Tab-separated table of C-alpha atoms in Angstrom:
chain	number	residue	atom	x	y	z
A	152	ALA	CA	30.240	-182.911	42.940
A	153	GLU	CA	30.311	-186.590	41.921
A	154	HIS	CA	26.695	-187.607	41.387
A	155	GLN	CA	23.961	-186.238	39.162
A	156	HIS	CA	21.170	-184.271	40.793
A	157	ALA	CA	18.635	-181.558	39.921
A	158	ARG	CA	18.659	-178.000	41.266
A	159	TYR	CA	15.712	-175.620	41.432
A	160	ASN	CA	15.872	-172.121	39.950
A	161	PRO	CA	13.397	-169.978	41.932
A	162	LEU	CA	13.867	-167.015	39.586
A	163	ARG	CA	12.620	-168.978	36.562
A	164	ASP	CA	10.552	-171.606	38.399
A	165	ASP	CA	12.338	-174.468	36.632
A	166	TRP	CA	15.046	-177.066	37.202
A	167	VAL	CA	18.526	-177.838	35.883
A	168	LEU	CA	20.141	-181.291	35.785
A	169	VAL	CA	23.715	-181.272	37.139
A	170	SER	CA	25.883	-184.138	35.849
A	171	ALA	CA	29.390	-183.242	37.016
A	172	HIS	CA	30.952	-186.581	36.042
A	173	ARG	CA	30.234	-185.896	32.351
A	174	VAL	CA	32.928	-183.237	32.134
A	175	LYS	CA	35.483	-186.087	32.079
A	176	ARG	CA	34.162	-187.540	28.829
A	177	PRO	CA	36.376	-187.179	25.726
A	178	TRP	CA	35.385	-184.549	23.189
A	179	GLN	CA	35.420	-185.226	19.467
A	180	GLY	CA	32.784	-182.692	18.501
A	181	GLN	CA	32.917	-179.244	16.955
A	182	LEU	CA	35.817	-176.945	17.746
A	183	GLU	CA	35.290	-173.184	17.566
A	184	LYS	CA	37.701	-170.665	16.111
A	185	PRO	CA	39.325	-168.542	18.832
A	186	PRO	CA	38.478	-164.826	18.629
A	187	PRO	CA	40.887	-162.798	16.470
A	188	GLU	CA	43.701	-161.086	18.353
A	189	ASP	CA	44.594	-158.606	15.599
A	190	VAL	CA	41.496	-156.369	15.507
A	191	PRO	CA	42.561	-152.925	14.231
A	192	ARG	CA	41.895	-149.926	16.442
A	193	TRP	CA	40.043	-148.207	13.585
A	194	ASP	CA	38.607	-149.683	10.412
A	195	PRO	CA	36.723	-147.537	7.872
A	196	ASN	CA	34.701	-150.618	6.887
A	197	ASN	CA	33.484	-151.235	10.441
A	198	PRO	CA	30.148	-149.384	10.698
A	199	LEU	CA	30.595	-148.799	14.448
A	200	CYS	CA	33.861	-146.881	14.168
A	201	PRO	CA	34.031	-143.081	14.447
A	202	GLY	CA	33.698	-141.489	11.020
A	203	ALA	CA	32.552	-144.733	9.362
A	204	THR	CA	29.550	-144.872	7.052
A	205	ARG	CA	26.734	-147.145	8.211
A	206	ALA	CA	24.449	-149.260	6.007
A	207	ASN	CA	21.819	-146.514	5.794
A	208	GLY	CA	24.370	-144.012	4.497
A	209	GLU	CA	24.727	-142.056	7.742
A	210	VAL	CA	28.249	-141.151	8.842
A	211	ASN	CA	29.167	-141.613	12.498
A	212	PRO	CA	30.556	-138.579	14.306
A	213	GLN	CA	34.158	-138.590	15.504
A	214	TYR	CA	32.992	-139.665	18.946
A	215	GLU	CA	35.515	-139.972	21.785
A	216	GLY	CA	33.435	-141.672	24.473
A	217	THR	CA	30.120	-143.510	24.344
A	218	PHE	CA	27.980	-143.116	21.220
A	219	VAL	CA	24.281	-144.017	20.929
A	220	PHE	CA	22.350	-144.206	17.668
A	221	PRO	CA	19.163	-145.874	16.360
A	222	ASN	CA	19.652	-149.451	15.173
A	223	ASP	CA	19.712	-149.458	11.382
A	224	PHE	CA	17.931	-152.833	11.343
A	225	PRO	CA	15.563	-152.633	14.325
A	226	ALA	CA	13.583	-155.630	15.548
A	227	LEU	CA	11.012	-153.226	17.002
A	228	GLN	CA	9.574	-150.069	15.457
A	229	PRO	CA	7.294	-147.532	17.136
A	230	ASP	CA	4.677	-147.371	14.393
A	231	ALA	CA	4.015	-151.049	13.618
A	232	PRO	CA	0.338	-151.697	12.708
A	233	GLU	CA	-2.088	-153.729	14.762
A	234	PRO	CA	-2.288	-157.382	13.674
A	235	ASP	CA	-5.545	-158.765	12.334
A	236	ASP	CA	-8.013	-160.175	14.825
A	237	SER	CA	-7.667	-163.902	15.455
A	238	ASP	CA	-10.458	-166.267	14.504
A	239	HIS	CA	-9.271	-168.986	16.907
A	240	PRO	CA	-7.586	-169.000	20.358
A	241	LEU	CA	-4.738	-171.160	19.020
A	242	PHE	CA	-3.758	-168.423	16.575
A	243	GLN	CA	-3.226	-165.292	18.628
A	244	ALA	CA	-1.178	-162.226	17.728
A	245	ALA	CA	-0.572	-158.964	19.558
A	246	ALA	CA	0.908	-155.594	18.712
A	247	ALA	CA	4.683	-155.346	19.223
A	248	ARG	CA	6.105	-151.844	19.123
A	249	GLY	CA	9.249	-150.236	20.401
A	250	VAL	CA	12.621	-148.772	19.565
A	251	CYS	CA	16.076	-150.316	19.220
A	252	LYS	CA	19.321	-148.475	19.837
A	253	VAL	CA	23.005	-149.343	19.586
A	254	MET	CA	25.525	-148.009	22.076
A	255	CYS	CA	29.255	-148.007	21.397
A	256	PHE	CA	31.321	-148.194	24.575
A	257	HIS	CA	34.531	-146.731	23.164
A	258	PRO	CA	35.883	-145.378	19.859
A	259	TRP	CA	38.580	-148.082	19.594
A	260	SER	CA	37.641	-151.440	18.083
A	261	ASN	CA	40.523	-153.325	19.711
A	262	LEU	CA	39.237	-152.714	23.246
A	263	THR	CA	36.642	-154.613	25.260
A	264	LEU	CA	35.180	-153.728	28.652
A	265	PRO	CA	37.836	-155.589	30.713
A	266	LEU	CA	40.564	-153.620	28.918
A	267	MET	CA	38.876	-150.248	29.384
A	268	SER	CA	39.650	-147.935	32.313
A	269	LEU	CA	37.319	-147.616	35.304
A	270	VAL	CA	36.463	-144.078	34.188
A	271	GLU	CA	35.471	-145.381	30.754
A	272	ILE	CA	33.386	-148.224	32.219
A	273	ARG	CA	31.676	-145.754	34.560
A	274	ALA	CA	30.732	-143.666	31.492
A	275	VAL	CA	29.086	-146.768	30.002
A	276	ILE	CA	27.093	-147.330	33.207
A	277	ASP	CA	25.933	-143.711	33.224
A	278	ALA	CA	24.870	-143.992	29.564
A	279	TRP	CA	22.930	-147.183	30.388
A	280	ALA	CA	21.108	-145.389	33.197
A	281	GLU	CA	20.301	-142.407	30.948
A	282	LEU	CA	18.804	-144.678	28.302
A	283	ALA	CA	16.834	-146.559	30.951
A	284	VAL	CA	15.301	-143.259	32.091
A	285	GLU	CA	14.708	-141.915	28.577
A	286	LEU	CA	13.113	-145.028	27.116
A	287	GLY	CA	11.528	-146.167	30.363
A	288	ALA	CA	9.496	-142.983	30.559
A	289	SER	CA	7.051	-144.500	28.077
A	290	TYR	CA	8.003	-148.137	27.461
A	291	PRO	CA	7.237	-150.908	30.024
A	292	TRP	CA	10.505	-152.764	29.373
A	293	VAL	CA	13.987	-151.560	28.483
A	294	GLN	CA	16.378	-154.429	27.751
A	295	ILE	CA	20.075	-153.548	27.842
A	296	PHE	CA	22.177	-156.421	26.525
A	297	GLU	CA	25.643	-157.125	25.142
A	298	ASN	CA	26.540	-159.960	22.785
A	299	LYS	CA	30.318	-160.283	22.941
A	300	GLY	CA	32.187	-162.341	20.370
A	301	ALA	CA	31.301	-163.910	17.049
A	302	MET	CA	30.327	-167.111	18.885
A	303	MET	CA	27.440	-165.178	20.434
A	304	GLY	CA	26.284	-163.666	17.156
A	305	CYS	CA	28.207	-160.404	17.331
A	306	SER	CA	28.884	-159.294	13.757
A	307	ASN	CA	31.016	-156.213	14.491
A	308	PRO	CA	34.343	-156.452	16.375
A	309	HIS	CA	33.795	-153.229	18.299
A	310	PRO	CA	32.846	-152.729	21.981
A	311	HIS	CA	29.109	-152.113	21.980
A	312	CYS	CA	25.724	-153.212	23.267
A	313	GLN	CA	22.099	-152.896	22.251
A	314	VAL	CA	19.076	-151.427	23.992
A	315	TRP	CA	15.580	-152.544	22.985
A	316	ALA	CA	12.521	-150.892	24.492
A	317	SER	CA	9.138	-152.588	24.026
A	318	ASN	CA	5.483	-151.845	24.662
A	319	PHE	CA	5.148	-155.256	26.337
A	320	LEU	CA	6.900	-157.290	29.014
A	321	PRO	CA	8.990	-160.010	27.307
A	322	ASN	CA	8.760	-163.605	28.483
A	323	GLU	CA	11.747	-163.504	30.850
A	324	ALA	CA	10.568	-160.246	32.400
A	325	ARG	CA	7.051	-161.583	32.978
A	326	LEU	CA	8.458	-164.756	34.506
A	327	GLU	CA	10.833	-162.933	36.853
A	328	ASP	CA	8.086	-160.494	37.812
A	329	ARG	CA	5.839	-163.392	38.831
A	330	THR	CA	8.461	-165.347	40.791
A	331	GLN	CA	9.821	-162.302	42.628
A	332	ARG	CA	6.309	-161.125	43.480
A	333	GLN	CA	5.434	-164.573	44.853
A	334	HIS	CA	8.621	-164.693	46.949
A	335	VAL	CA	7.908	-161.343	48.624
A	336	SER	CA	4.333	-162.414	49.271
A	337	GLN	CA	5.464	-165.662	50.912
A	338	HIS	CA	8.676	-164.560	52.666
A	339	GLY	CA	8.428	-160.793	53.091
A	340	VAL	CA	11.795	-160.001	51.475
A	341	PRO	CA	12.891	-159.574	47.831
A	342	MET	CA	14.148	-162.918	46.516
A	343	LEU	CA	17.475	-161.753	45.114
A	344	LEU	CA	18.244	-159.552	48.110
A	345	GLU	CA	17.847	-162.591	50.364
A	346	TYR	CA	19.800	-164.715	47.885
A	347	ALA	CA	22.704	-162.237	47.800
A	348	GLU	CA	22.876	-162.260	51.598
A	349	GLN	CA	22.967	-166.059	51.633
A	350	GLU	CA	25.682	-166.302	48.981
A	351	ALA	CA	27.776	-163.633	50.730
A	352	CYS	CA	27.768	-165.799	53.848
A	353	ARG	CA	28.273	-169.182	52.153
A	354	LYS	CA	31.141	-168.036	49.859
A	355	GLU	CA	31.311	-171.307	47.891
A	356	ARG	CA	29.836	-169.836	44.711
A	357	LEU	CA	31.287	-166.362	45.152
A	358	VAL	CA	33.517	-165.092	42.320
A	359	VAL	CA	34.221	-161.451	43.240
A	360	GLU	CA	32.747	-158.956	45.693
A	361	ASN	CA	33.103	-155.423	46.984
A	362	THR	CA	31.247	-153.117	49.358
A	363	ASP	CA	28.196	-152.683	47.125
A	364	TRP	CA	28.138	-155.720	44.805
A	365	LEU	CA	28.835	-159.423	44.524
A	366	VAL	CA	29.121	-161.819	41.597
A	367	VAL	CA	28.261	-165.490	42.005
A	368	VAL	CA	27.882	-168.545	39.839
A	369	PRO	CA	24.246	-169.069	40.833
A	370	TYR	CA	23.262	-172.282	42.570
A	371	TRP	CA	20.952	-173.018	39.616
A	372	ALA	CA	23.375	-171.950	36.835
A	373	THR	CA	22.740	-173.531	33.437
A	374	TRP	CA	25.722	-172.345	31.377
A	375	PRO	CA	29.163	-173.589	32.504
A	376	TYR	CA	30.532	-170.251	33.752
A	377	GLN	CA	27.264	-168.348	34.062
A	378	THR	CA	27.307	-165.566	36.658
A	379	LEU	CA	24.815	-163.324	38.408
A	380	LEU	CA	25.761	-159.747	39.374
A	381	LEU	CA	23.833	-158.509	42.417
A	382	PRO	CA	23.712	-155.327	44.522
A	383	ARG	CA	23.926	-155.744	48.287
A	384	ARG	CA	21.156	-153.250	49.038
A	385	HIS	CA	17.619	-153.221	47.697
A	386	VAL	CA	17.687	-151.490	44.281
A	387	CYS	CA	14.852	-151.767	41.765
A	388	ARG	CA	16.345	-150.176	38.653
A	389	LEU	CA	19.704	-149.263	37.150
A	390	GLN	CA	18.904	-145.553	37.300
A	391	ASP	CA	18.388	-145.832	41.078
A	392	LEU	CA	22.071	-146.526	41.732
A	393	ARG	CA	23.952	-143.988	43.827
A	394	ASN	CA	27.122	-142.327	42.625
A	395	GLY	CA	29.399	-144.556	44.696
A	396	GLU	CA	27.511	-147.680	43.655
A	397	ARG	CA	28.128	-146.834	40.004
A	398	ASP	CA	31.857	-146.527	40.700
A	399	SER	CA	31.944	-149.851	42.514
A	400	LEU	CA	29.879	-151.416	39.725
A	401	ALA	CA	32.517	-150.349	37.186
A	402	SER	CA	35.164	-151.954	39.386
A	403	ILE	CA	33.405	-155.279	39.898
A	404	MET	CA	32.457	-155.540	36.213
A	405	GLN	CA	36.087	-155.030	35.253
A	406	ARG	CA	37.273	-157.651	37.773
A	407	LEU	CA	34.709	-160.230	36.596
A	408	LEU	CA	35.456	-159.708	32.910
A	409	ILE	CA	39.216	-159.889	33.471
A	410	LYS	CA	38.703	-163.261	35.148
A	411	TYR	CA	36.557	-164.392	32.234
A	412	ASP	CA	39.304	-163.466	29.757
A	413	ASN	CA	41.977	-165.072	31.932
A	414	LEU	CA	40.102	-168.394	32.144
A	415	PHE	CA	41.212	-169.531	28.689
A	416	GLU	CA	43.394	-166.489	27.866
A	417	VAL	CA	41.040	-165.349	25.150
A	418	SER	CA	38.534	-162.533	24.691
A	419	PHE	CA	35.737	-164.403	26.460
A	420	PRO	CA	32.397	-164.532	24.577
A	421	TYR	CA	29.114	-164.075	26.398
A	422	SER	CA	25.639	-162.624	26.280
A	423	MET	CA	24.773	-160.421	29.226
A	424	GLY	CA	21.858	-158.228	30.155
A	425	TRP	CA	20.302	-156.145	32.918
A	426	HIS	CA	16.984	-157.005	34.519
A	427	GLY	CA	15.288	-154.383	36.666
A	428	ALA	CA	11.753	-153.449	37.586
A	429	PRO	CA	9.455	-152.652	34.637
A	430	THR	CA	9.045	-149.020	33.660
A	431	GLY	CA	6.511	-146.934	31.711
A	432	PRO	CA	3.126	-147.421	33.419
A	433	TYR	CA	4.808	-149.553	36.113
A	434	LEU	CA	6.667	-146.480	37.423
A	435	GLU	CA	3.459	-145.570	39.272
A	436	GLU	CA	3.130	-149.043	40.823
A	437	ASP	CA	4.850	-150.709	43.768
A	438	CYS	CA	7.694	-152.767	42.287
A	439	GLY	CA	9.440	-153.449	45.572
A	440	HIS	CA	9.482	-157.170	44.847
A	441	TRP	CA	12.076	-156.528	42.117
A	442	GLN	CA	15.822	-156.528	42.694
A	443	LEU	CA	18.160	-155.174	40.021
A	444	HIS	CA	20.561	-157.792	38.622
A	445	ALA	CA	22.626	-158.670	35.573
A	446	HIS	CA	22.947	-162.099	33.950
A	447	TYR	CA	26.132	-163.244	32.177
A	448	TYR	CA	25.769	-166.286	29.917
A	449	PRO	CA	29.097	-167.468	28.437
A	450	PRO	CA	29.085	-170.552	26.187
A	451	LEU	CA	32.643	-171.856	26.661
A	452	LEU	CA	33.004	-175.100	28.597
A	453	ARG	CA	36.453	-176.747	28.440
A	454	SER	CA	38.633	-174.370	26.446
A	455	ALA	CA	38.553	-171.449	24.055
A	456	THR	CA	37.451	-173.851	21.316
A	457	VAL	CA	34.974	-176.161	23.100
A	458	ARG	CA	31.562	-174.716	23.869
A	459	LYS	CA	28.434	-175.890	25.620
A	460	PHE	CA	25.584	-176.706	23.228
A	461	MET	CA	21.954	-176.412	24.310
A	462	VAL	CA	20.552	-179.235	22.191
A	463	GLY	CA	18.835	-182.605	22.512
A	464	TYR	CA	17.875	-183.135	26.143
A	465	GLU	CA	18.195	-179.413	26.907
A	466	MET	CA	15.769	-178.470	24.147
A	467	LEU	CA	13.339	-181.345	24.639
A	468	ALA	CA	13.432	-181.953	28.394
A	469	GLN	CA	15.306	-179.506	30.660
A	470	ALA	CA	18.634	-177.713	31.026
A	471	GLN	CA	21.703	-179.791	31.937
A	472	ARG	CA	25.258	-178.821	32.913
A	473	ASP	CA	28.526	-180.777	33.105
A	474	LEU	CA	30.303	-179.251	36.116
A	475	THR	CA	28.909	-177.954	39.377
A	476	PRO	CA	28.425	-174.223	39.966
A	477	GLU	CA	30.776	-174.553	42.943
A	478	GLN	CA	33.550	-175.933	40.720
A	479	ALA	CA	33.008	-173.156	38.179
A	480	ALA	CA	33.029	-170.453	40.855
A	481	GLU	CA	36.226	-171.777	42.442
A	482	ARG	CA	38.001	-171.806	39.122
A	483	LEU	CA	36.933	-168.245	38.292
A	484	ARG	CA	37.636	-167.003	41.819
A	485	ASN	CA	41.222	-168.277	41.796
A	486	LEU	CA	42.162	-166.627	38.499
A	487	PRO	CA	44.480	-163.575	38.530
A	488	ASP	CA	43.005	-160.091	38.749
A	489	VAL	CA	45.453	-158.761	36.146
A	490	HIS	CA	44.447	-159.257	32.521
A	491	TYR	CA	46.602	-161.781	30.686
A	492	LYS	CA	47.446	-159.207	28.023
A	493	ARG	CA	48.857	-156.855	30.650
A	494	ARG	CA	50.954	-159.236	32.701
A	495	ALA	CA	54.718	-158.788	32.716
A	496	LYS	CA	56.289	-161.100	30.151
């Protein structure tokens, strides 16, 4: 807690420098604008709202629950042409095809996941699983991710996520596939299943837990309040979750996100995403080395207006953090379980 040291991340096969004493240094750098607190429930100019007109001229239905539609500006398209052949190994290109979808969590723009009911969050989980099955039938990778807050590049103040399916395994997926496969080969047990068991016993990085799930600030965390959401049993993919596990997932997600919001009493920005075993042609292969998990990467460090920047040493050498994962976990763990907006005044 007092001296710098490096920690190994077995999931990414890299290291992070921990320099806890640096959190005491004065800050005279950039201050962010706190998220707006006056988002209207419905805005005809917000393209994600029910009944609103999107950029392509399509009008959203008057949806009352989750709503999925094709991304109007997709990064991946199913009919992209093959690139030209390379004339040198230093100039390689490969085909990149896929589909991109947007999923609205709720019809109201002034809600976020921690302020939604457990029934509403469960509906989101079920919709995630349905998309994973639908797109995973043919695509090797289905990436479900949420960018929350303008600080994380979210351009629409409305509860939503994106789902990109690709005909290739992205870099992070290929890396995690390799490290998890190696761990099973060497130790005979899925890496993140063993890791969850260890963290459940040690408790020092535990944030919240229930019968089926636990959330920790991982030992190798890079972002200040980064967390890892893990099932307690061996589960390869989101669609493999049992009915009760989906209910308990809704509960633990709500508890985690309430704590995030309560940390600085602000709608906490983050990027999160699910990682599970590859799909498409991999459905016929043994993917038992995989363990389903979700990453949460929030940028805030000291307050609602001071963020962690990944620049300089982080970009040119290796990741570095300014407080220990144990300190971050303790702070999150001790926060109230009632959202600050719903506490008695």
